[in-house]
Amino acid sequence: MKKLMLGNEAVARGLYEAGVKVVSSYPGTPSTEITEFAAKYNEIDAEWASNEKVATEVAVGACIAGARSFTAMKHVGLNVAADPLFTASYTGVNAGMVIAVADDPGMHSSQNEQDSRNYAKASKVPMLEPSDSQEAKDFTKLAFALSEQFDTPFLLRLSTRVSHSQSLVEICDRNELENKPYEKDVNKYVMMPGMAKKRHIVVEDRMASLAEYAETAKVNTVEYNDRKIGVITSGISYEYAKEALPDASFLKLGMIHPLPEKMIREFAENVETLYVIEELDDFIETFVKKIGILNVHGKDIFSLQGELNVAIIREKILGVTPKLKLLEETIPVRPPVLCPGCPHRGIFYTLNRLKLHVSGDIGCYTLGAMAPLSSIDICVCMGASVSGSHGIYKANKEMAKKTVAVIGDSTFIHSGITGLIDIAYNQGASTVIILDNSITGMTGHQQNPTTGYTLKGDPTVSVNLEKLVQAVGINRIRVVDPFDLEACEKAVKEETAVDEPSVIIARRPCALLKNVKYDQNVTVDQDKCTGCKMCMRLGCPAITMKGKKMEINKTLCNNCGLCANVCKFGAIKVEK
Ligand SMILES: Cc1ncc(C[n+]2csc(CCOP(=O)(O)OP(=O)(O)O)c2C)c(N)n1
């Protein structure tokens, strides 16, 4: 039977068919759905971990204990998981273990554009890269078989267009596997220098064997057509290149690390002009040059930034510029905004009013950086708001007095708590605002340790944020409703004024949660409205101007009523 599947759904199907028992991941676009689809199979014990490092360590433990295990993350997640990755490369596995990492060329929903293939090389962990959904499933299964054959974790590289495109997939049955027996083996599983030195030798030998394997691997294929143009490529770039250059010859690499030297050499000898077509870094190209093939085109004509597409390849290689039909109308830009009813809006309105410096973080609330809220000054990576604010305190006490950190509930658990411990321990005085909307909003509503539900939907314990922050040594803790603007302003003013660390928990559920309904009607009394535009400062997309007066777009508005709190003329009416 064939089924139309997203690449991510196909990876999950591959997990099911490969007999995988344990999946532990942290969400991150474009990888999130793999774990959500995996959780639908009763045979798979799938969970959301508190971050990618934890998820990877859960998978390492599970594979050593004898069950096939898996973790998925976005590219930046692999930075967080890099520590276990590099040493799991040394311990190897018992049952198979696979780490899927989804890159985001073009940064559709990421803060950088890093190329995860470099991690495969740096950690000496082999990597497969599918180019469509069928391959996503097949390569997942193959990665488990090879993981066990070569006693190594395996990386599976995806990218946005493979993860989020649909194509046909042949469905097979699950291969139910007995757990492999666990045997204590300190030389293999306890990585101290004495043992690790010996394991490093094993790792290098394994990479040499894998390089041999790559030469005959079925996932590396050669298609000779017209030999004037020869293309070495992989993943989604193969799909673009094949469409742009249907007559060219191709070496399609399903195995990205290690690369097949002999195969590449032979292909290069058999084509007139050699191109490497790959998104982001010159990963394959560098290898091709390293083995002495210098007559190759790659990043001399293609960009190191963004995604490729059929038109770019045709233009760069064939010199064919697409005939574009220009639209006469200019389409207005529509920057992303916080949703109508978003609880984060109240806090950013307050921070903007108080003209504070804001050490920001990653989540829906990063949109607090956009006008008119314009509140965020710095945003680097998950957790960095809290530790960054402590850096500001250490460097510049005057600036610190007017600085707060903002961080979401999921992000706080992911890596904010360690920064807060640092602040308390090192006698800092930062004010941290935890924006607790009771869900992981940014990535599409995943449960997290603060929400009280597991990935499978079972009720579970939830982290008590108040008690947690108290336990690490914070004595000033208060909870506010972000829609109570007076209370927010008072809390922020008071907490930034004291010379000791404090936490404000701004608690109100995400407006898009099913159980959040505002049973009231919000309208503008046109007679009372003076057109002062105070309500516009909230940056709510449901508030517009009609002539000189404000109007609420009822198709967008969810009647949260926050705008009524800022109207000085009582023109915005909230009727129960
Ligand atoms: C290391 C890393 N992992 C995952 C992500 C993807 N991601 C961005 S924000 C976010 C969580 C946001 O949830 P929360 O902090 O609760 O804030 P909300 O979006 O609900 O406001 C995730 C998982 C990322 N950017 N970096």
Coordinates of C-alpha atoms and ligand atoms in Angstrom, one line a residue:
M1 CA 0.0 0.0 0.0
K2 CA 1.2 3.5 -0.8
K3 CA 0.4 6.6 1.2
L4 CA 1.1 10.3 0.6
M5 CA 3.3 11.4 3.5
L6 CA 5.2 14.3 4.8
G7 CA 8.9 13.6 5.0
N8 CA 8.6 13.9 8.8
E9 CA 5.7 11.5 8.8
A10 CA 7.7 9.1 6.7
V11 CA 10.6 9.2 9.2
A12 CA 8.1 8.3 11.9
R13 CA 6.8 5.4 9.8
G14 CA 10.4 4.3 9.4
L15 CA 10.8 4.3 13.2
Y16 CA 7.7 2.2 13.5
E17 CA 8.7 -0.3 10.8
A18 CA 12.3 -0.5 12.2
G19 CA 11.0 -1.7 15.6
V20 CA 12.0 1.4 17.4
K21 CA 10.8 1.4 21.0
V22 CA 12.1 4.7 22.5
V23 CA 11.8 8.2 21.1
S24 CA 12.8 11.3 23.0
S25 CA 13.0 14.7 21.4
Y26 CA 12.7 18.4 22.0
P27 CA 10.5 20.3 19.4
G28 CA 12.0 22.5 16.8
T29 CA 10.9 23.5 13.3
P30 CA 11.2 21.7 10.8
S31 CA 11.7 18.5 12.8
T32 CA 8.8 18.6 15.3
E33 CA 6.2 16.4 13.5
I34 CA 8.5 13.4 13.4
T35 CA 8.0 12.9 17.1
E36 CA 4.4 13.9 17.0
F37 CA 3.7 11.2 14.4
A38 CA 5.9 8.7 16.2
A39 CA 3.7 9.2 19.4
K40 CA 0.7 8.0 17.5
Y41 CA 2.1 4.5 17.4
N42 CA 1.3 2.6 20.6
E43 CA 4.4 0.4 20.1
I44 CA 6.7 3.5 20.4
D45 CA 7.3 5.1 23.8
A46 CA 7.6 8.7 22.6
E47 CA 8.2 11.7 24.9
W48 CA 9.1 15.4 24.9
A49 CA 12.3 15.9 26.7
S50 CA 13.2 19.1 28.5
N51 CA 15.9 19.9 25.9
E52 CA 17.9 18.2 23.1
K53 CA 20.8 17.2 25.3
V54 CA 18.5 15.4 27.6
A55 CA 16.6 13.8 24.6
T56 CA 19.9 12.5 23.1
E57 CA 21.0 11.1 26.4
V58 CA 17.7 9.3 26.9
A59 CA 18.2 7.8 23.4
V60 CA 21.8 6.8 24.3
G61 CA 20.7 5.1 27.5
A62 CA 17.9 3.3 25.8
C63 CA 20.1 1.9 23.0
I64 CA 22.7 0.7 25.4
A65 CA 19.9 -0.9 27.4
G66 CA 19.0 -2.8 24.3
A67 CA 16.1 -1.0 22.5
R68 CA 16.3 0.8 19.2
S69 CA 16.1 4.5 20.1
F70 CA 15.7 7.8 18.3
T71 CA 15.8 11.5 18.8
A72 CA 14.8 14.4 16.5
M73 CA 15.8 18.0 16.6
K74 CA 16.3 21.1 14.5
H75 CA 19.8 22.1 13.5
V76 CA 20.4 24.5 16.5
G77 CA 19.2 21.6 18.7
L78 CA 22.2 19.7 17.7
N79 CA 24.4 22.4 19.3
V80 CA 22.6 21.7 22.6
A81 CA 23.0 17.9 22.0
A82 CA 26.6 18.1 20.8
D83 CA 28.1 17.0 24.1
P84 CA 26.4 13.6 24.2
L85 CA 26.8 13.3 20.4
F86 CA 30.5 13.5 20.4
T87 CA 31.1 11.0 23.1
A88 CA 28.3 8.6 22.0
S89 CA 30.4 8.4 18.9
Y90 CA 33.0 6.8 21.1
T91 CA 30.8 4.5 23.2
G92 CA 28.9 3.3 20.1
V93 CA 25.6 1.6 20.6
N94 CA 24.1 -1.8 21.5
A95 CA 20.7 -1.6 19.8
G96 CA 20.6 1.0 17.0
M97 CA 20.4 4.7 17.6
V98 CA 19.5 7.4 15.1
I99 CA 19.5 11.2 15.5
A100 CA 17.5 13.1 13.0
V101 CA 18.6 16.7 12.5
A102 CA 16.5 19.0 10.3
D103 CA 18.3 22.0 8.8
D104 CA 16.5 25.2 7.8
P105 CA 18.2 26.7 4.7
G106 CA 16.6 30.1 4.1
M107 CA 15.7 30.4 7.8
H108 CA 12.0 30.0 7.5
S109 CA 11.8 29.6 11.2
S110 CA 15.3 29.8 12.7
Q111 CA 17.8 32.2 14.1
N112 CA 20.7 31.0 12.0
E113 CA 21.4 28.8 9.0
Q114 CA 24.0 26.3 10.2
D115 CA 24.8 23.2 8.1
S116 CA 24.5 20.1 10.3
R117 CA 26.7 18.0 7.9
N118 CA 29.7 19.7 9.6
Y119 CA 28.6 17.9 12.9
A120 CA 28.8 14.5 11.2
K121 CA 32.4 15.2 10.2
A122 CA 33.3 16.8 13.5
S123 CA 31.8 14.1 15.7
K124 CA 32.8 11.3 13.4
V125 CA 29.3 10.0 13.2
P126 CA 28.0 8.7 9.9
M127 CA 25.1 10.6 8.2
L128 CA 22.5 9.7 5.6
E129 CA 20.4 12.3 3.7
P130 CA 17.1 11.5 2.0
S131 CA 15.7 13.6 -0.8
D132 CA 12.0 12.7 -0.6
S133 CA 9.5 11.0 1.7
Q134 CA 10.1 7.4 0.5
E135 CA 13.8 7.9 1.1
A136 CA 13.0 9.5 4.4
K137 CA 11.4 6.2 5.5
D138 CA 13.9 3.9 3.8
F139 CA 17.0 5.8 5.0
T140 CA 15.6 5.8 8.6
K141 CA 15.4 2.0 8.5
L142 CA 18.7 1.7 6.9
A143 CA 20.3 4.0 9.5
F144 CA 19.2 1.6 12.3
A145 CA 20.6 -1.5 10.5
L146 CA 23.9 0.3 9.8
S147 CA 24.0 1.7 13.4
E148 CA 24.0 -1.9 14.7
Q149 CA 26.3 -3.2 12.0
F150 CA 29.0 -0.6 12.6
D151 CA 28.2 0.0 16.3
T152 CA 27.7 3.7 16.0
P153 CA 24.9 6.3 16.4
F154 CA 23.7 7.4 13.0
L155 CA 22.7 10.9 11.9
L156 CA 19.8 11.5 9.5
R157 CA 19.9 14.9 7.9
L158 CA 16.7 16.5 6.8
S159 CA 15.9 20.0 5.6
T160 CA 12.7 22.0 5.6
R161 CA 11.6 21.0 2.1
V162 CA 12.2 17.3 2.7
S163 CA 10.6 17.4 6.1
H164 CA 7.6 19.4 5.0
S165 CA 6.9 18.1 1.5
Q166 CA 4.6 15.2 0.7
S167 CA 5.3 12.3 -1.6
L168 CA 4.3 8.7 -2.0
V169 CA 5.6 6.1 0.5
E170 CA 5.2 2.3 0.3
I171 CA 4.0 1.1 3.7
C172 CA 5.4 -2.0 5.3
D173 CA 4.9 -3.9 8.5
R174 CA 6.7 -3.4 11.8
N175 CA 9.7 -5.5 12.5
E176 CA 9.1 -6.2 16.2
L177 CA 12.4 -6.8 17.8
E178 CA 13.4 -8.3 21.1
N179 CA 15.6 -6.1 23.2
K180 CA 19.3 -6.9 22.7
P181 CA 20.9 -8.2 25.9
Y182 CA 22.9 -5.7 27.9
E183 CA 26.4 -6.6 29.0
K184 CA 28.4 -4.4 31.4
D185 CA 31.5 -3.2 29.5
V186 CA 33.3 -0.4 31.1
N187 CA 35.9 -0.2 28.4
K188 CA 33.1 0.6 25.9
Y189 CA 30.6 2.6 27.9
V190 CA 32.6 4.4 30.5
M191 CA 34.4 7.2 28.8
M192 CA 37.4 8.2 30.9
P193 CA 40.7 9.0 29.3
G194 CA 42.1 5.5 29.6
M195 CA 39.1 3.9 28.0
A196 CA 38.4 6.8 25.6
K197 CA 41.9 6.7 24.1
K198 CA 41.2 3.1 23.0
R199 CA 37.7 3.9 21.8
H200 CA 39.1 6.8 19.6
I201 CA 41.1 4.2 17.7
V202 CA 37.9 2.2 17.3
V203 CA 36.1 5.3 16.0
E204 CA 38.8 6.0 13.3
D205 CA 38.7 2.3 12.2
R206 CA 35.0 2.4 12.1
M207 CA 35.1 5.6 9.9
A208 CA 37.5 3.8 7.5
S209 CA 35.1 0.8 7.3
L210 CA 32.2 3.1 6.7
A211 CA 34.1 4.9 3.9
E212 CA 34.6 1.4 2.3
Y213 CA 30.9 0.7 2.8
A214 CA 30.0 4.1 1.2
E215 CA 31.7 3.0 -2.1
T216 CA 29.1 0.3 -2.7
A217 CA 26.2 1.7 -0.6
K218 CA 22.9 1.4 -2.5
V219 CA 22.0 4.9 -1.3
N220 CA 24.8 6.4 -3.4
T221 CA 23.7 6.2 -7.1
V222 CA 25.2 7.1 -10.4
E223 CA 22.9 8.0 -13.4
Y224 CA 24.9 8.6 -16.6
N225 CA 23.0 10.6 -19.3
D226 CA 24.6 13.3 -21.3
R227 CA 28.1 13.5 -20.0
K228 CA 28.7 17.2 -20.8
I229 CA 27.4 18.1 -17.4
G230 CA 28.0 16.0 -14.3
V231 CA 26.4 16.9 -11.0
I232 CA 27.3 15.6 -7.6
T233 CA 24.5 16.3 -5.2
S234 CA 22.3 15.1 -2.4
G235 CA 19.0 15.6 -0.5
I236 CA 16.6 18.2 -1.8
S237 CA 19.2 19.7 -4.0
Y238 CA 19.0 16.5 -6.1
E239 CA 15.3 17.1 -6.7
Y240 CA 15.9 20.6 -7.9
A241 CA 18.9 19.7 -10.0
K242 CA 17.2 16.7 -11.6
E243 CA 14.3 19.0 -12.7
A244 CA 16.6 21.8 -13.9
L245 CA 19.0 19.5 -15.8
P246 CA 17.0 16.4 -16.8
D247 CA 19.7 15.4 -19.4
A248 CA 22.7 15.7 -17.1
S249 CA 24.6 12.9 -15.4
F250 CA 24.2 12.6 -11.6
L251 CA 26.1 11.2 -8.7
K252 CA 23.4 11.3 -6.0
L253 CA 24.8 10.9 -2.5
G254 CA 22.5 9.3 0.0
M255 CA 25.4 9.0 2.4
I256 CA 26.9 12.3 3.3
H257 CA 29.5 11.2 5.7
P258 CA 31.8 9.5 5.0
L259 CA 31.8 10.3 1.3
P260 CA 32.8 7.7 -1.3
E261 CA 36.2 8.8 -2.7
K262 CA 36.5 6.2 -5.5
M263 CA 33.0 6.7 -6.7
I264 CA 33.5 10.5 -6.8
R265 CA 36.8 10.1 -8.7
E266 CA 35.3 7.8 -11.3
F267 CA 32.3 10.0 -11.8
A268 CA 34.5 13.1 -12.2
E269 CA 36.6 11.3 -14.8
N270 CA 33.5 10.4 -16.8
V271 CA 31.9 13.8 -17.2
E272 CA 33.1 17.0 -19.0
T273 CA 32.2 19.7 -16.6
L274 CA 31.7 18.8 -12.9
Y275 CA 29.3 20.6 -10.6
V276 CA 28.6 20.1 -6.9
I277 CA 25.1 21.3 -6.1
E278 CA 24.4 21.6 -2.4
E279 CA 22.6 24.1 -0.1
L280 CA 24.5 26.0 2.5
D281 CA 28.2 25.0 3.0
D282 CA 30.7 23.6 0.5
F283 CA 30.7 20.3 2.4
I284 CA 30.8 17.9 -0.6
E285 CA 32.8 20.4 -2.7
T286 CA 35.5 20.7 -0.1
F287 CA 35.9 16.9 0.0
V288 CA 36.0 16.7 -3.8
K289 CA 38.8 19.3 -3.8
K290 CA 40.6 17.6 -1.0
I291 CA 40.9 14.4 -3.0
G292 CA 42.5 16.4 -5.8
I293 CA 39.7 17.2 -8.1
L294 CA 40.1 20.9 -8.5
N295 CA 38.3 21.3 -11.7
V296 CA 34.8 21.6 -10.2
H297 CA 32.2 24.3 -9.9
G298 CA 30.3 24.8 -6.7
K299 CA 30.3 27.8 -4.4
D300 CA 32.1 29.8 -7.1
I301 CA 28.6 30.1 -8.7
F302 CA 26.2 29.1 -6.0
S303 CA 25.5 31.0 -2.7
L304 CA 26.5 29.8 0.7
Q305 CA 23.2 31.4 1.9
G306 CA 19.6 30.4 1.5
E307 CA 17.8 27.7 -0.4
L308 CA 18.4 26.5 -4.0
N309 CA 15.6 26.1 -6.5
V310 CA 15.1 24.9 -10.1
A311 CA 15.4 28.5 -11.4
I312 CA 18.6 29.2 -9.7
I313 CA 20.3 26.1 -11.0
R314 CA 19.1 26.7 -14.5
E315 CA 20.3 30.2 -14.4
K316 CA 23.7 29.4 -12.9
I317 CA 24.5 26.4 -15.1
L318 CA 22.5 26.9 -18.3
G319 CA 22.4 30.7 -18.3
V320 CA 18.7 30.6 -18.6
T321 CA 16.9 33.4 -16.8
P322 CA 13.3 32.6 -16.0
K323 CA 10.8 34.8 -17.8
L324 CA 9.0 36.5 -14.9
K325 CA 5.7 38.1 -15.1
L326 CA 5.8 41.0 -12.8
L327 CA 2.7 41.8 -10.8
E328 CA 1.5 45.3 -11.3
E329 CA 0.2 45.6 -7.8
T330 CA 2.8 45.9 -5.1
I331 CA 1.8 43.5 -2.3
P332 CA 2.2 45.1 1.1
V333 CA 4.7 43.3 3.4
R334 CA 3.1 41.5 6.3
P335 CA 5.6 41.1 9.0
P336 CA 4.9 38.4 11.6
V337 CA 3.0 39.7 14.7
L338 CA 1.8 38.3 18.0
C339 CA -1.7 36.8 17.6
P340 CA -4.8 38.7 18.6
G341 CA -5.3 37.8 22.3
C342 CA -1.7 36.8 22.9
P343 CA -0.9 37.1 26.6
H344 CA 2.6 38.2 25.9
R345 CA 1.3 41.5 24.5
G346 CA 0.6 42.9 27.9
I347 CA 4.2 42.5 29.1
F348 CA 5.7 44.0 26.0
Y349 CA 3.4 46.9 26.1
T350 CA 4.6 47.5 29.7
L351 CA 8.3 47.1 28.9
N352 CA 7.9 49.5 26.0
R353 CA 6.2 52.1 28.2
L354 CA 8.9 51.8 30.8
K355 CA 11.6 52.1 28.1
L356 CA 13.6 49.1 29.5
H357 CA 16.4 47.2 27.9
V358 CA 15.2 43.7 27.3
S359 CA 17.3 40.6 27.1
G360 CA 15.1 38.4 24.9
D361 CA 14.8 34.8 24.1
I362 CA 13.4 32.4 21.5
G363 CA 9.7 31.7 21.3
C364 CA 6.5 33.5 20.1
Y365 CA 7.5 36.3 22.4
T366 CA 10.6 37.1 20.2
L367 CA 7.9 39.0 18.2
G368 CA 8.0 41.6 21.0
A369 CA 11.0 43.0 19.1
M370 CA 8.7 44.1 16.3
A371 CA 7.1 47.6 16.1
P372 CA 5.1 49.0 17.8
L373 CA 6.1 46.9 20.8
S374 CA 9.8 47.2 19.9
S375 CA 10.9 45.9 23.2
I376 CA 13.6 43.3 22.7
D377 CA 17.2 44.4 22.5
I378 CA 19.1 41.1 22.3
C379 CA 18.1 37.6 21.2
V380 CA 20.7 34.9 20.6
C381 CA 19.6 31.4 21.5
M382 CA 17.4 29.5 23.8
G383 CA 18.1 30.4 27.4
A384 CA 20.4 33.2 26.6
S385 CA 18.0 35.9 27.9
V386 CA 18.6 34.9 31.5
S387 CA 22.3 34.4 31.4
G388 CA 22.7 37.4 29.1
S389 CA 21.0 39.7 31.6
H390 CA 23.5 38.5 34.2
G391 CA 26.3 39.5 31.8
I392 CA 24.8 42.9 31.5
Y393 CA 24.7 43.2 35.3
K394 CA 28.3 42.2 35.5
A395 CA 29.4 44.7 32.9
N396 CA 27.2 47.7 33.4
K397 CA 25.3 48.2 36.7
E398 CA 23.5 51.3 35.4
M399 CA 22.2 49.5 32.3
A400 CA 21.3 46.5 34.5
K401 CA 19.0 48.6 36.6
K402 CA 16.9 49.2 33.5
T403 CA 17.1 45.7 32.1
V404 CA 14.8 42.7 32.3
A405 CA 15.1 39.2 30.8
V406 CA 12.0 37.6 29.2
I407 CA 11.7 33.9 28.6
G408 CA 8.8 31.4 27.8
D409 CA 7.9 28.5 30.0
S410 CA 9.3 25.8 27.6
T411 CA 12.5 27.8 27.0
F412 CA 12.9 28.4 30.8
I413 CA 12.8 24.6 31.4
H414 CA 15.0 24.0 28.3
S415 CA 17.9 26.2 29.4
G416 CA 16.7 29.2 31.3
I417 CA 16.8 27.6 34.7
T418 CA 20.6 27.1 34.5
G419 CA 21.1 30.8 33.9
L420 CA 18.9 31.6 36.8
I421 CA 20.9 29.4 39.1
D422 CA 24.0 31.3 37.9
I423 CA 22.4 34.6 38.7
A424 CA 21.4 33.5 42.3
Y425 CA 24.8 31.8 42.9
N426 CA 26.9 34.6 41.6
Q427 CA 25.0 37.3 43.5
G428 CA 23.4 38.9 40.5
A429 CA 20.4 41.2 40.6
S430 CA 18.6 40.6 37.3
T431 CA 14.8 40.6 36.9
V432 CA 13.6 37.6 34.9
I433 CA 10.1 37.6 33.5
I434 CA 8.8 34.1 32.8
L435 CA 6.1 34.4 30.2
D436 CA 4.1 31.3 31.2
N437 CA 1.4 30.7 28.5
S438 CA 1.1 27.1 29.6
I439 CA 2.3 25.6 26.3
T440 CA 5.2 25.5 23.8
G441 CA 3.5 28.0 21.5
M442 CA 6.1 28.8 18.8
T443 CA 6.5 25.3 17.5
G444 CA 2.8 24.5 17.4
H445 CA 1.5 23.7 20.9
Q446 CA 3.7 20.9 22.3
Q447 CA 3.3 19.9 25.9
N448 CA 6.3 20.6 28.2
P449 CA 7.2 19.9 31.8
T450 CA 5.2 22.9 33.1
T451 CA 1.9 22.0 31.3
G452 CA 0.8 18.8 33.2
Y453 CA 0.5 16.6 30.2
T454 CA 2.8 14.2 28.3
L455 CA 3.3 14.0 24.6
K456 CA 0.9 11.1 24.5
G457 CA -1.7 13.3 26.3
D458 CA -1.5 11.6 29.7
P459 CA -1.8 13.8 32.8
T460 CA 1.5 14.1 34.6
V461 CA 3.2 16.1 37.3
S462 CA 3.9 19.7 36.3
V463 CA 6.9 21.8 37.3
N464 CA 5.9 24.4 40.0
L465 CA 7.7 27.4 38.6
E466 CA 7.3 29.4 41.8
K467 CA 8.8 26.7 44.0
L468 CA 11.5 25.9 41.4
V469 CA 12.8 29.5 41.3
Q470 CA 12.6 29.7 45.0
A471 CA 14.6 26.5 45.4
V472 CA 17.5 27.9 43.4
G473 CA 17.8 30.9 45.7
I474 CA 15.5 33.6 44.3
N475 CA 13.6 35.3 47.2
R476 CA 11.6 37.9 45.2
I477 CA 9.0 36.0 43.2
R478 CA 5.6 37.3 42.1
V479 CA 2.9 36.2 39.7
V480 CA 1.0 38.7 37.6
D481 CA -1.7 38.5 34.9
P482 CA -0.1 40.0 31.8
F483 CA -3.5 41.6 30.9
D484 CA -3.5 43.4 34.3
L485 CA -1.4 46.2 32.9
E486 CA -1.3 48.2 36.2
A487 CA -0.1 45.1 38.1
C488 CA 2.5 44.4 35.4
E489 CA 3.9 47.9 35.5
K490 CA 4.0 48.0 39.3
A491 CA 5.8 44.6 39.5
V492 CA 8.3 45.5 36.9
K493 CA 9.1 48.9 38.4
E494 CA 9.4 47.4 41.9
E495 CA 11.5 44.4 40.9
T496 CA 14.0 46.4 38.8
A497 CA 14.4 48.9 41.6
V498 CA 15.8 46.4 44.1
D499 CA 19.3 45.2 44.2
E500 CA 18.7 41.5 44.3
P501 CA 17.5 38.9 41.8
S502 CA 13.8 38.6 41.1
V503 CA 11.4 36.6 39.0
I504 CA 8.0 37.7 37.7
I505 CA 5.8 35.0 36.4
A506 CA 3.4 36.5 33.9
R507 CA 0.8 33.8 33.7
R508 CA -2.1 33.6 31.2
P509 CA -2.7 30.7 28.7
C510 CA -2.0 31.1 25.0
A511 CA -5.0 32.5 23.2
L512 CA -5.0 29.6 20.7
L513 CA -5.4 26.9 23.3
K514 CA -8.8 25.1 22.8
N515 CA -10.0 25.9 26.3
V516 CA -9.3 29.6 26.0
K517 CA -12.5 31.4 25.2
Y518 CA -13.3 35.0 26.0
D519 CA -17.0 35.0 26.5
Q520 CA -17.5 38.8 25.9
N521 CA -17.8 41.2 23.1
V522 CA -15.3 44.0 22.5
T523 CA -16.4 47.0 20.3
V524 CA -15.4 50.6 19.7
D525 CA -17.9 53.3 20.6
Q526 CA -17.3 55.6 17.6
D527 CA -18.7 58.6 19.5
K528 CA -16.2 58.3 22.3
C529 CA -13.2 57.3 20.2
T530 CA -10.9 60.3 19.8
G531 CA -8.5 58.6 17.4
C532 CA -5.7 59.0 19.9
K533 CA -4.2 55.7 18.7
M534 CA -3.2 54.5 22.2
C535 CA -4.7 51.1 21.5
M536 CA -2.6 50.9 18.3
R537 CA 0.5 50.7 20.6
L538 CA -0.5 47.2 21.5
G539 CA 0.3 46.1 18.0
C540 CA -2.8 43.9 17.9
P541 CA -3.6 43.0 14.3
A542 CA -7.3 43.1 15.0
I543 CA -7.2 46.9 15.7
T544 CA -7.3 49.1 12.6
M545 CA -8.1 52.7 11.7
K546 CA -11.2 53.7 9.7
G547 CA -11.0 57.3 8.8
K548 CA -9.9 59.1 12.0
K549 CA -11.4 56.5 14.4
M550 CA -10.3 53.1 15.5
E551 CA -12.1 49.9 14.5
I552 CA -11.9 46.3 15.6
N553 CA -11.8 43.7 12.9
K554 CA -14.2 41.1 14.3
T555 CA -12.9 38.3 12.1
L556 CA -9.5 38.6 13.8
C557 CA -10.5 39.8 17.3
N558 CA -10.9 37.1 20.0
N559 CA -12.4 39.5 22.5
C560 CA -9.6 39.3 25.0
G561 CA -10.3 42.9 26.0
L562 CA -6.7 44.0 26.5
C563 CA -7.3 47.0 24.3
A564 CA -10.0 48.3 26.7
N565 CA -7.4 48.5 29.4
V566 CA -5.3 51.0 27.5
C567 CA -8.2 53.3 26.2
K568 CA -8.3 56.4 28.3
F569 CA -11.6 57.6 27.0
G570 CA -13.7 54.5 27.7
A571 CA -14.3 54.1 24.0
I572 CA -13.6 50.4 23.9
K573 CA -16.5 48.5 25.4
V574 CA -16.3 45.0 26.8
E575 CA -19.8 43.5 27.1
K576 CA -20.2 40.2 28.9
Ligands
LIG1 C1 18.0 24.8 20.6 C2 16.7 25.1 20.1 N1 15.8 24.2 20.1 C3 14.5 24.4 19.6 C4 14.2 25.5 19.1 C5 12.8 25.8 18.5 N2 12.0 26.6 19.4 C6 12.0 27.9 19.3 S1 11.2 28.6 20.5 C7 10.8 27.2 21.2 C8 10.0 27.1 22.4 C9 9.0 28.2 22.6 O1 8.1 27.9 23.7 P1 8.0 28.8 25.0 O2 9.3 29.2 25.5 O3 7.1 28.2 25.9 O4 7.4 30.2 24.4 P2 6.1 30.4 23.5 O5 6.4 30.2 22.1 O6 5.0 29.5 24.0 O7 5.7 31.9 23.8 C10 11.3 26.2 20.5 C11 11.1 24.8 20.8 C12 15.2 26.5 19.0 N3 15.0 27.7 18.4 N4 16.4 26.3 19.5

